[in-house]
Tab-separated table of C-alpha atoms in Angstrom:
chain	number	residue	atom	x	y	z
A	1311	MET	CA	77.570	97.366	116.881
A	1312	THR	CA	75.260	95.764	113.953
A	1313	ALA	CA	72.405	95.460	112.440
A	1314	ILE	CA	73.220	91.414	111.925
A	1315	PRO	CA	71.563	88.791	114.580
A	1316	GLN	CA	75.158	86.972	115.709
A	1317	GLU	CA	73.799	83.795	115.263
A	1318	ARG	CA	74.538	80.753	112.847
A	1319	ARG	CA	71.994	79.875	110.613
A	1320	VAL	CA	71.829	77.842	107.862
A	1321	VAL	CA	68.493	77.817	105.301
A	1322	THR	CA	69.615	76.330	101.920
A	1323	ALA	CA	72.856	74.503	101.131
A	1324	ILE	CA	75.947	75.974	101.073
A	1325	PRO	CA	76.246	77.774	98.512
A	1326	GLY	CA	72.724	78.605	98.554
A	1327	PRO	CA	70.671	79.223	94.813
A	1328	LYS	CA	71.451	82.942	94.876
A	1329	SER	CA	74.862	81.981	95.374
A	1330	VAL	CA	75.408	79.615	92.666
A	1331	GLU	CA	73.532	82.086	90.229
A	1332	LEU	CA	76.222	85.178	90.759
A	1333	GLN	CA	78.274	82.901	90.118
A	1334	ALA	CA	78.014	81.516	86.798
A	1335	ARG	CA	77.794	85.611	86.421
A	1336	ARG	CA	81.294	85.748	87.375
A	1337	LEU	CA	82.815	83.479	85.468
A	1338	ALA	CA	81.750	84.430	82.518
A	1339	ALA	CA	83.227	87.922	83.782
A	1340	VAL	CA	85.586	87.554	86.504
A	1341	ALA	CA	88.962	85.845	85.606
A	1342	ALA	CA	89.385	82.758	86.454
A	1343	GLY	CA	93.290	82.619	88.214
A	1344	VAL	CA	91.214	85.263	91.101
A	1345	GLY	CA	89.774	82.312	93.413
A	1346	SER	CA	87.736	81.876	96.149
A	1347	THR	CA	87.329	79.838	99.252
A	1348	LEU	CA	84.103	79.404	99.279
A	1349	PRO	CA	81.608	80.868	96.800
A	1350	VAL	CA	78.895	82.045	98.965
A	1351	PHE	CA	78.476	85.885	98.268
A	1352	THR	CA	77.609	88.644	100.869
A	1353	ALA	CA	74.807	90.264	100.688
A	1354	ARG	CA	75.887	91.679	104.587
A	1355	ALA	CA	78.219	91.594	107.185
A	1356	GLY	CA	79.440	92.493	110.213
A	1357	GLY	CA	80.609	90.974	114.899
A	1358	GLY	CA	81.269	87.566	113.811
A	1359	ILE	CA	78.789	86.953	110.753
A	1360	ILE	CA	78.737	86.662	107.107
A	1361	GLU	CA	75.085	87.085	105.468
A	1362	ASP	CA	74.679	85.260	102.151
A	1363	VAL	CA	72.845	86.115	99.646
A	1364	ASP	CA	70.604	83.380	100.353
A	1365	GLY	CA	69.929	85.183	103.712
A	1366	ASN	CA	72.247	81.748	105.264
A	1367	ARG	CA	74.604	83.285	108.242
A	1368	LEU	CA	77.803	81.888	108.261
A	1369	ILE	CA	80.385	82.191	111.383
A	1370	ASP	CA	83.039	84.169	110.114
A	1371	PHE	CA	86.859	82.744	111.055
A	1372	GLY	CA	87.814	84.314	108.055
A	1373	SER	CA	87.584	88.546	108.206
A	1374	GLY	CA	88.479	88.660	104.802
A	1375	ILE	CA	92.017	86.977	106.277
A	1376	ALA	CA	92.305	88.754	109.216
A	1377	VAL	CA	91.443	91.716	107.602
A	1378	THR	CA	88.153	93.042	109.368
A	1379	SER	CA	89.815	92.556	112.851
A	1380	VAL	CA	87.016	95.033	114.225
A	1381	GLY	CA	84.233	93.477	112.154
A	1382	ALA	CA	83.000	94.461	108.677
A	1383	SER	CA	81.062	97.252	109.219
A	1384	ALA	CA	82.207	97.979	112.775
A	1385	GLU	CA	80.153	101.467	113.522
A	1386	ALA	CA	82.978	104.067	114.559
A	1387	VAL	CA	84.890	102.577	110.769
A	1388	VAL	CA	81.249	103.263	109.125
A	1389	ARG	CA	80.654	106.833	111.069
A	1390	ARG	CA	84.352	108.124	109.693
A	1391	ALA	CA	84.725	106.767	106.088
A	1392	SER	CA	80.879	107.931	105.754
A	1393	ALA	CA	81.563	111.465	107.327
A	1394	GLN	CA	84.806	111.659	104.684
A	1395	LEU	CA	83.284	110.861	102.068
A	1396	ALA	CA	80.538	113.374	101.913
A	1397	ASN	CA	83.608	115.838	102.270
A	1398	PHE	CA	85.866	114.470	99.675
A	1399	THR	CA	87.210	111.038	98.751
A	1400	HIS	CA	90.453	112.475	96.851
A	1401	THR	CA	92.872	114.499	96.707
A	1402	CYS	CA	96.226	112.600	96.156
A	1403	PHE	CA	98.154	113.000	99.310
A	1404	MET	CA	101.132	114.005	97.078
A	1405	VAL	CA	99.258	116.924	95.375
A	1406	THR	CA	97.077	118.618	98.312
A	1407	PRO	CA	97.778	116.795	102.088
A	1408	TYR	CA	94.477	116.228	104.567
A	1409	GLU	CA	94.389	115.727	108.035
A	1410	GLY	CA	93.889	112.153	107.936
A	1411	TYR	CA	96.899	110.953	106.628
A	1412	VAL	CA	99.012	112.606	109.369
A	1413	GLU	CA	96.827	111.896	111.896
A	1414	VAL	CA	97.132	107.694	111.009
A	1415	CYS	CA	101.271	108.332	110.855
A	1416	GLU	CA	100.683	109.934	113.939
A	1417	GLN	CA	98.755	106.882	115.831
A	1418	LEU	CA	101.092	104.458	114.266
A	1419	ALA	CA	103.927	105.686	115.963
A	1420	GLU	CA	102.001	105.922	119.303
A	1421	LEU	CA	100.760	102.428	118.748
A	1422	THR	CA	103.818	100.204	117.534
A	1423	PRO	CA	106.607	98.962	120.114
A	1424	GLY	CA	109.946	100.986	120.681
A	1425	ASP	CA	109.606	105.033	122.360
A	1426	HIS	CA	112.176	105.501	119.397
A	1427	ALA	CA	111.596	108.631	117.048
A	1428	LYS	CA	108.818	107.277	114.096
A	1429	LYS	CA	107.477	107.919	110.749
A	1430	SER	CA	105.319	106.257	108.467
A	1431	ALA	CA	104.053	105.554	104.726
A	1432	LEU	CA	100.969	104.646	103.786
A	1433	PHE	CA	100.117	102.250	100.401
A	1434	ASN	CA	97.628	100.006	99.155
A	1435	SER	CA	97.982	96.380	100.111
A	1436	GLY	CA	100.623	94.500	101.925
A	1437	ALA	CA	102.372	93.783	99.168
A	1438	GLU	CA	102.631	97.780	98.484
A	1439	ALA	CA	104.145	98.316	102.134
A	1440	VAL	CA	106.767	95.208	102.197
A	1441	GLU	CA	108.048	96.739	98.246
A	1442	ASN	CA	108.396	99.796	99.858
A	1443	ALA	CA	109.876	98.307	103.136
A	1444	VAL	CA	112.632	96.827	100.974
A	1445	LYS	CA	112.845	100.121	98.704
A	1446	ILE	CA	113.634	101.772	102.003
A	1447	ALA	CA	115.806	99.448	103.720
A	1448	ARG	CA	118.265	99.603	100.724
A	1449	ALA	CA	118.191	103.387	100.288
A	1450	TYR	CA	119.027	103.220	103.976
A	1451	THR	CA	121.800	100.505	104.388
A	1452	ARG	CA	122.935	101.240	100.652
A	1453	ARG	CA	122.535	97.249	100.397
A	1454	THR	CA	120.771	95.547	97.653
A	1455	ALA	CA	120.134	91.808	98.772
A	1456	VAL	CA	117.649	90.969	100.537
A	1457	VAL	CA	116.804	88.255	102.839
A	1458	VAL	CA	113.424	86.668	103.822
A	1459	PHE	CA	111.841	83.576	105.695
A	1460	ASP	CA	111.168	80.255	104.400
A	1461	HIS	CA	107.204	79.552	104.079
A	1462	GLY	CA	106.543	83.092	104.191
A	1463	TYR	CA	104.143	84.875	102.428
A	1464	HIS	CA	104.888	88.166	100.723
A	1465	GLY	CA	102.577	89.576	98.251
A	1466	ARG	CA	102.276	88.770	94.822
A	1467	THR	CA	104.201	91.907	93.011
A	1468	ASN	CA	106.833	91.146	91.116
A	1469	LEU	CA	109.369	91.622	93.797
A	1470	THR	CA	106.821	90.568	96.337
A	1471	MET	CA	106.250	87.405	94.321
A	1472	GLY	CA	110.019	86.242	94.228
A	1473	MET	CA	109.963	86.891	98.508
A	1474	THR	CA	107.111	84.601	98.948
A	1475	ALA	CA	107.842	81.129	99.292
A	1476	LYS	CA	105.272	78.405	98.136
A	1477	ASN	CA	105.207	78.459	93.996
A	1478	MET	CA	101.496	76.931	93.724
A	1479	PRO	CA	99.154	79.140	93.306
A	1480	TYR	CA	101.154	82.196	93.801
A	1481	LYS	CA	104.714	81.877	91.623
A	1482	GLN	CA	104.635	78.796	89.340
A	1483	GLY	CA	104.798	80.170	85.357
A	1484	PHE	CA	104.981	84.048	86.360
A	1485	GLY	CA	108.668	84.485	86.334
A	1486	PRO	CA	111.167	85.811	85.939
A	1487	PHE	CA	111.409	86.397	89.371
A	1488	ALA	CA	113.618	90.035	91.006
A	1489	PRO	CA	116.821	89.210	91.974
A	1490	GLU	CA	118.642	89.253	95.199
A	1491	VAL	CA	116.413	87.336	97.197
A	1492	HIS	CA	117.578	84.988	99.091
A	1493	ARG	CA	115.429	82.614	101.401
A	1494	VAL	CA	116.723	81.426	105.117
A	1495	PRO	CA	114.981	78.270	106.400
A	1496	VAL	CA	113.412	79.307	109.914
A	1497	ALA	CA	110.286	79.899	111.830
A	1498	TYR	CA	108.857	76.717	111.887
A	1499	GLY	CA	109.270	75.174	114.351
A	1500	TYR	CA	106.668	72.049	114.356
A	1501	ARG	CA	109.021	70.226	111.561
A	1502	TRP	CA	112.407	71.573	112.948
A	1503	PRO	CA	114.047	68.363	112.870
A	1504	THR	CA	115.892	68.601	116.236
A	1505	GLY	CA	112.320	70.699	117.902
A	1506	ALA	CA	111.396	74.056	118.032
A	1507	GLU	CA	112.912	75.123	120.257
A	1508	ASN	CA	116.353	74.602	118.162
A	1509	ALA	CA	114.109	76.191	115.023
A	1510	GLY	CA	116.887	78.521	113.262
A	1511	CYS	CA	119.840	76.982	114.200
A	1512	ARG	CA	122.787	76.529	111.027
A	1513	GLY	CA	123.814	73.080	111.595
A	1514	VAL	CA	120.575	71.435	110.505
A	1515	ARG	CA	119.859	73.354	107.334
A	1516	ALA	CA	120.642	70.674	105.318
A	1517	GLY	CA	119.463	67.695	106.293
A	1518	HIS	CA	116.278	70.237	107.203
A	1519	ARG	CA	115.643	71.189	103.584
A	1520	ARG	CA	116.234	67.865	102.682
A	1521	ASP	CA	113.435	65.929	104.623
A	1522	HIS	CA	110.663	68.319	104.113
A	1523	GLN	CA	111.119	69.952	101.319
A	1524	ALA	CA	111.346	67.770	98.515
A	1525	ASP	CA	108.387	68.552	97.105
A	1526	ARG	CA	109.330	72.376	96.472
A	1527	ARG	CA	112.599	70.922	95.516
A	1528	GLY	CA	111.302	68.726	93.283
A	1529	GLN	CA	109.650	71.716	91.563
A	1530	ARG	CA	112.167	74.470	91.532
A	1531	ARG	CA	114.606	71.283	90.005
A	1532	ARG	CA	111.673	71.518	87.362
A	1533	ASP	CA	111.992	74.767	86.747
A	1534	ARG	CA	115.813	74.933	86.344
A	1535	HIS	CA	115.618	71.923	84.301
A	1536	ARG	CA	113.009	74.004	81.515
A	1537	ALA	CA	115.249	77.093	81.907
A	1538	GLY	CA	118.647	75.074	80.859
A	1539	ALA	CA	116.835	73.404	78.432
A	1540	ARG	CA	115.861	76.860	77.062
A	1541	ARG	CA	119.170	78.527	77.358
A	1542	GLY	CA	121.413	75.392	75.865
A	1543	ARG	CA	118.991	76.092	72.600
A	1544	LEU	CA	119.518	79.580	72.491
A	1545	HIS	CA	123.387	79.129	73.019
A	1546	ARG	CA	123.123	76.587	70.401
A	1547	ALA	CA	121.325	78.275	67.791
A	1548	TYR	CA	124.006	81.678	69.495
A	1549	GLN	CA	127.267	79.515	67.955
A	1550	GLY	CA	125.412	78.286	64.953
A	1551	LEU	CA	125.223	74.865	66.490
A	1552	PRO	CA	122.442	72.027	65.861
A	1553	PRO	CA	120.487	71.265	68.479
A	1554	GLY	CA	120.224	68.550	70.755
A	1555	ASP	CA	124.502	68.615	69.903
A	1556	ARG	CA	125.709	66.232	73.209
A	1557	ALA	CA	129.212	66.966	72.412
A	1558	VAL	CA	128.239	71.023	73.291
A	1559	ARG	CA	126.082	70.045	75.959
A	1560	GLU	CA	128.392	68.367	78.298
A	1561	GLY	CA	130.520	71.368	77.760
A	1562	GLN	CA	128.526	74.703	77.875
A	1563	ARG	CA	127.943	74.748	81.474
A	1564	HIS	CA	131.782	76.050	81.778
A	1565	ARG	CA	131.311	77.547	78.350
A	1566	VAL	CA	128.532	79.449	78.547
A	1567	ARG	CA	130.499	80.392	81.994
A	1568	ARG	CA	132.975	82.233	80.854
A	1569	GLY	CA	131.351	83.337	77.768
A	1570	ARG	CA	128.308	86.249	77.653
A	1571	ASP	CA	125.060	84.842	78.454
A	1572	PRO	CA	123.305	84.497	74.981
A	1573	VAL	CA	119.626	85.627	76.138
A	1574	ARG	CA	120.481	88.858	78.003
A	1575	LEU	CA	124.400	89.173	75.940
A	1576	LEU	CA	126.300	90.634	78.996
A	1577	PRO	CA	128.839	89.081	80.757
A	1578	TYR	CA	128.823	86.764	83.611
A	1579	ARG	CA	129.658	88.185	87.131
A	1580	PRO	CA	132.517	85.677	88.129
A	1581	VAL	CA	131.753	83.585	91.269
A	1582	VAL	CA	132.431	85.205	93.913
A	1583	ARG	CA	134.274	82.926	97.066
A	1584	LEU	CA	132.414	83.396	100.268
A	1585	ARG	CA	134.914	82.340	103.064
A	1586	GLY	CA	135.665	79.062	102.099
A	1587	ARG	CA	131.595	77.703	102.616
A	1588	GLY	CA	131.316	77.955	98.272
A	1589	HIS	CA	130.199	80.192	96.656
A	1590	ARG	CA	127.675	82.625	96.163
A	1591	PRO	CA	125.460	82.494	93.535
A	1592	GLY	CA	125.587	85.317	90.905
A	1593	PRO	CA	122.210	86.843	89.270
A	1594	ASP	CA	121.947	84.296	86.623
A	1595	HIS	CA	121.321	81.602	89.776
A	1596	HIS	CA	118.121	83.525	90.447
A	1597	ARG	CA	117.191	83.505	87.147
A	1598	GLN	CA	117.384	79.691	87.254
A	1599	GLY	CA	114.757	79.650	90.445
A	1600	HIS	CA	118.082	78.991	92.536
A	1601	ARG	CA	117.915	80.545	95.574
A	1602	ARG	CA	120.604	78.976	97.790
A	1603	MET	CA	122.398	81.278	100.610
A	1604	VAL	CA	126.110	79.394	99.779
A	1605	CYS	CA	125.844	77.766	96.372
A	1606	ARG	CA	126.995	74.335	95.418
A	1607	CYS	CA	127.182	73.775	91.824
A	1608	PRO	CA	130.966	73.371	90.395
A	1609	PRO	CA	132.868	76.370	91.324
B	464	MET	CA	104.585	101.181	107.051
B	465	THR	CA	106.409	102.617	110.388
B	466	GLY	CA	109.669	102.742	111.150
B	467	ARG	CA	112.645	104.159	112.916
B	468	ALA	CA	112.391	107.629	112.033
B	469	GLU	CA	116.203	107.970	110.498
B	470	ILE	CA	115.445	104.877	108.780
B	471	MET	CA	112.107	105.968	106.885
B	472	ASP	CA	113.512	109.390	105.908
B	473	ALA	CA	116.233	107.986	103.966
B	474	ALA	CA	114.607	107.608	100.815
B	475	HIS	CA	114.434	110.923	99.154
B	476	ALA	CA	112.274	113.150	99.620
B	477	GLY	CA	109.403	112.024	95.752
B	478	GLY	CA	110.627	108.421	95.946
B	479	LEU	CA	107.939	106.902	98.104
B	480	GLY	CA	104.284	106.903	97.493
B	481	GLY	CA	101.165	106.587	94.865
B	482	THR	CA	98.721	108.041	93.449
B	483	TYR	CA	95.548	106.015	95.812
B	484	GLY	CA	98.159	105.095	98.787
B	485	GLY	CA	96.645	106.483	102.203
B	486	ASN	CA	93.435	108.242	100.321
B	487	PRO	CA	91.177	109.735	102.556
B	488	VAL	CA	87.946	107.330	103.426
B	489	ALA	CA	90.958	104.696	103.905
B	490	CYS	CA	92.046	106.490	106.749
B	491	ALA	CA	89.233	107.490	107.861
B	492	GLY	CA	88.301	103.824	108.117
B	493	ALA	CA	91.521	103.417	109.189
B	494	LEU	CA	91.422	106.004	112.254
B	495	GLY	CA	87.802	104.360	113.791
B	496	ALA	CA	89.751	101.328	113.645
B	497	ILE	CA	91.858	102.380	116.455
B	498	GLU	CA	89.013	103.899	117.887
B	499	THR	CA	87.273	100.430	118.594
B	500	MET	CA	90.147	98.485	119.326
B	501	ARG	CA	91.025	100.900	121.721
B	502	GLU	CA	87.207	101.525	123.270
B	503	LEU	CA	86.521	97.595	123.155
B	504	ASP	CA	90.300	96.422	124.790
B	505	LEU	CA	90.367	94.108	121.244
B	506	ASN	CA	94.363	93.274	122.725
B	507	GLY	CA	92.403	91.983	125.463
B	508	LYS	CA	90.273	90.004	122.975
B	509	ALA	CA	92.407	88.529	121.210
B	510	LYS	CA	94.283	87.506	124.085
B	511	ARG	CA	91.080	85.980	124.927
B	512	ILE	CA	90.170	84.290	121.505
B	513	GLU	CA	93.886	82.101	121.913
B	514	GLU	CA	93.492	81.107	124.978
B	515	VAL	CA	89.706	79.894	124.375
B	516	MET	CA	90.389	78.534	121.044
B	517	LYS	CA	93.702	76.791	121.712
B	518	GLY	CA	91.545	74.930	124.327
B	519	ARG	CA	89.626	73.749	122.812
B	520	LEU	CA	91.732	71.928	119.767
B	521	ALA	CA	94.113	71.100	122.313
B	522	GLU	CA	90.800	69.101	123.901
B	523	MET	CA	89.754	67.760	120.607
B	524	ARG	CA	92.860	66.767	120.076
B	525	ALA	CA	93.234	64.301	123.072
B	526	LYS	CA	89.998	63.313	123.442
B	527	LEU	CA	88.408	62.603	119.306
B	528	PRO	CA	89.183	59.659	118.503
B	529	ASN	CA	90.800	60.817	114.838
B	530	GLY	CA	92.790	63.766	116.958
B	531	ASP	CA	95.921	62.519	116.203
B	532	ILE	CA	95.721	63.702	112.833
B	533	ILE	CA	95.949	67.424	114.512
B	534	GLY	CA	99.823	67.032	114.790
B	535	ASP	CA	100.123	70.940	115.317
B	536	ILE	CA	98.192	73.342	117.216
B	537	ARG	CA	99.469	77.431	116.843
B	538	GLY	CA	99.775	80.607	116.209
B	539	ARG	CA	98.799	83.913	118.563
B	540	GLY	CA	96.220	86.379	120.074
B	541	ALA	CA	92.799	85.737	117.364
B	542	MET	CA	95.657	83.040	114.295
B	543	ILE	CA	95.227	80.016	115.265
B	544	ALA	CA	96.017	77.160	112.921
B	545	ILE	CA	95.971	73.666	113.325
B	546	GLU	CA	98.254	71.688	110.839
B	547	LEU	CA	96.397	68.463	109.726
B	548	VAL	CA	99.156	65.266	109.449
B	549	LYS	CA	98.409	61.303	108.469
B	550	SER	CA	97.587	59.533	111.958
B	551	GLY	CA	100.898	58.366	113.653
B	552	THR	CA	103.047	60.422	111.330
B	553	LYS	CA	104.219	64.086	110.495
B	554	ASP	CA	102.924	63.219	107.117
B	555	PRO	CA	101.034	66.575	105.658
B	556	ASN	CA	97.628	65.872	105.300
B	557	PRO	CA	96.410	67.850	102.812
B	558	GLU	CA	92.864	65.738	102.179
B	559	ALA	CA	92.095	66.254	105.749
B	560	ALA	CA	92.199	69.899	105.821
B	561	GLY	CA	90.523	70.511	102.404
B	562	ALA	CA	87.639	67.837	103.521
B	563	LEU	CA	87.424	69.765	107.382
B	564	ALA	CA	87.018	73.070	105.447
B	565	LYS	CA	84.619	71.343	103.580
B	566	ALA	CA	82.212	70.258	106.439
B	567	CYS	CA	82.369	73.944	108.485
B	568	HIS	CA	81.698	75.599	104.998
B	569	ALA	CA	78.343	73.168	104.722
B	570	GLU	CA	77.891	73.653	108.565
B	571	GLY	CA	77.602	77.608	108.191
B	572	VAL	CA	81.225	78.166	109.959
B	573	MET	CA	83.932	80.200	107.331
B	574	VAL	CA	87.081	78.829	107.533
B	575	LEU	CA	90.191	78.770	105.202
B	576	THR	CA	92.907	76.382	104.397
B	577	CYS	CA	96.897	77.302	103.869
B	578	GLY	CA	100.543	75.968	104.643
B	579	THR	CA	103.277	75.306	102.121
B	580	TYR	CA	101.686	71.529	101.752
B	581	GLY	CA	98.014	72.620	101.905
B	582	ASN	CA	97.576	70.702	105.341
B	583	VAL	CA	96.798	73.845	107.784
B	584	LEU	CA	93.225	74.636	108.246
B	585	ARG	CA	93.317	78.371	109.930
B	586	PHE	CA	91.431	80.707	111.558
B	587	LEU	CA	91.193	84.486	111.870
B	588	PRO	CA	87.933	85.454	113.241
B	589	PRO	CA	87.150	88.983	113.990
B	590	LEU	CA	88.108	90.524	117.509
B	591	VAL	CA	84.873	91.083	117.810
B	592	ILE	CA	83.292	87.704	118.329
B	593	GLY	CA	81.277	86.967	120.730
B	594	GLU	CA	82.394	84.384	122.741
B	595	ASP	CA	79.071	82.260	122.336
B	596	LEU	CA	79.682	82.145	118.542
B	597	LEU	CA	82.990	81.818	119.045
B	598	ASN	CA	82.006	78.536	121.075
B	599	GLU	CA	79.847	77.380	118.211
B	600	GLY	CA	82.362	77.726	115.274
B	601	LEU	CA	84.465	75.441	117.280
B	602	ASP	CA	81.615	72.627	118.556
B	603	VAL	CA	81.156	73.260	114.318
B	604	ILE	CA	84.674	72.423	113.940
B	605	GLU	CA	84.305	69.384	116.432
B	606	GLN	CA	81.816	67.827	114.600
B	607	ALA	CA	83.473	68.384	111.284
B	608	PHE	CA	85.826	65.546	112.523
B	609	GLY	CA	82.729	63.616	112.667
B	610	THR	CA	82.688	63.320	108.987
B	611	LEU	CA	85.994	62.653	107.701
């Protein structure tokens, strides 16, 4: 299946001298925001082994983040992709289509669960697929809001970044985020206060958040504080008031809510009551990093 | 992206797509991957990897002197993770996750860290990995606990 011997072999320090050299070039040429778990440069990979430029063979427990399930140089993949490369590399399916696209969609219909009629569309990345899943769901349901599970990762594009739970490294400083994303606490059995078998039950949501998400809540509070301070400055500027005016600041929230958004110069959407359990946050809340399903700020 | 035909057809013609999405080389590669998965019954292999990994990790938790920092062993198929905590608590222990990953890397085993609290060590071996190699990787992880 692969020419690379399936054995672990460490012949230099990790990373080795050639990798260190390449890492220096990388630091000079590649943007710092793109990280690597381990700066060991790959020469070839296959089966369960990654061989680096220094001749070390690492056991691969990463699969390029769960991508190369069939190994990084599976015979059938290499054979079919090579043949395709020799025929043509690109036409754009939207310009002149080709059989491979159709065949992949047929295979997906056969392999995915359910015996109902299925169709597929192919995209460049997971994030792009998630973006399109939201577009399709919106077109089908004619509803705009998206509910995501807490702790989930969805991608790094603007919408999927907003859907992703973790702030660092995915979101910090990259806002504003797409609106209409609501996060529900679920899918973390180990840290569910009443045990994994009760994960998702409604009664303990508040406690769950309080106990286990303090760090993220703190981050959001800091984000909100910054957004609020900025809004306050803008609001005072809008009214022609001096910066830091205490009386204005105290009354500000009320007046700003009734008035117009000084940033966007649009009327605020009125607060909507939701079955007496608080109210649904308007779009301005999202801009402040406010993501509760049911808002707790004063009505 | 695959879904029910009536839902997938909801978007108007021309509403989906992209210049490069589903490019022919990627499609050929995908068909090769599907062929391999069928041929080698990699679904079955994934279940076997889960059995081996969860068994070995549970053994480490019970046997190792600092095994109680493994708060949780979870995952499905060949996507397995351990959540590391401070001994006797559920407090996240990202330092241990970082140190274990570093020790594994130095010994030639590629592992990844993740989690909201950065305290999860995750293992995503390719489904084609040999069982000897899988066990050797787990041996290295076991030894890494001794370096903490």
